[in-house]
């Protein structure tokens, strides 16, 4: 199984925000993917390998978690 992850980080004025970190963490194995947005505020992960389990996607900006949804495969 693969997870396709696309993120566009923007401020309230629609300006791109670089260096926003995205982590995909599986509850039993820990971090399975980590990347930061580029100068356009984008991160694309076309094929993050995942197995059955519970996952969390965390978005970090200025050393704070700004989003943290869970999903199960």
XYZ file of C-alpha atoms in Angstrom:
73
model
C 0.000 0.000 0.000
C 1.118 3.528 -0.757
C 0.001 6.875 0.630
C 0.096 9.860 -1.718
C 0.674 13.069 0.217
C 0.333 16.577 -1.229
C 0.632 19.694 0.928
C 0.621 23.386 0.067
C 1.472 25.648 3.016
C 0.261 29.255 2.729
C -0.287 32.147 5.104
C -3.540 34.128 5.365
C -2.429 36.297 2.425
C -1.931 33.167 0.261
C 1.892 33.526 0.333
C 3.881 30.276 0.287
C 5.503 29.181 3.564
C 8.744 27.209 3.252
C 10.312 24.921 5.897
C 6.989 23.576 7.190
C 7.677 19.989 8.286
C 5.292 17.131 7.509
C 5.623 13.804 9.360
C 3.675 10.600 8.843
C 3.943 8.415 11.957
C 2.665 4.859 12.451
C 1.735 4.145 16.082
C 3.860 0.959 16.337
C 6.817 1.784 14.071
C 7.293 5.517 14.540
C 8.038 7.987 11.733
C 7.663 6.471 8.260
C 8.040 9.729 6.304
C 9.308 13.236 7.040
C 9.882 16.192 4.716
C 9.794 20.000 4.652
C 8.027 22.289 2.213
C 10.128 23.907 -0.499
C 10.345 27.614 -1.355
C 6.947 27.325 -3.079
C 5.425 26.009 0.169
C 4.875 22.572 -1.365
C 5.720 19.009 -0.413
C 4.812 16.039 -2.591
C 5.276 12.423 -1.548
C 3.902 10.266 -4.366
C 4.443 6.851 -2.725
C 4.916 6.634 1.051
C 4.946 2.894 1.894
C 2.353 2.034 4.538
C 1.098 -1.187 6.128
C -2.099 -1.830 8.100
C -2.147 0.248 11.275
C -2.989 3.627 12.784
C -1.222 6.667 11.375
C -0.928 10.319 12.278
C 0.015 13.156 9.949
C 1.682 15.994 11.838
C 2.394 19.429 10.404
C 5.022 21.472 12.269
C 5.588 25.187 11.811
C 7.741 27.369 14.071
C 8.382 24.288 16.277
C 4.644 23.872 16.958
C 2.234 21.190 15.767
C -0.391 23.035 13.725
C -2.322 20.003 12.459
C -2.441 16.418 13.616
C -5.124 14.234 11.992
C -5.267 10.435 12.484
C -6.246 7.764 9.988
C -6.324 3.967 9.925
C -5.350 1.644 7.070
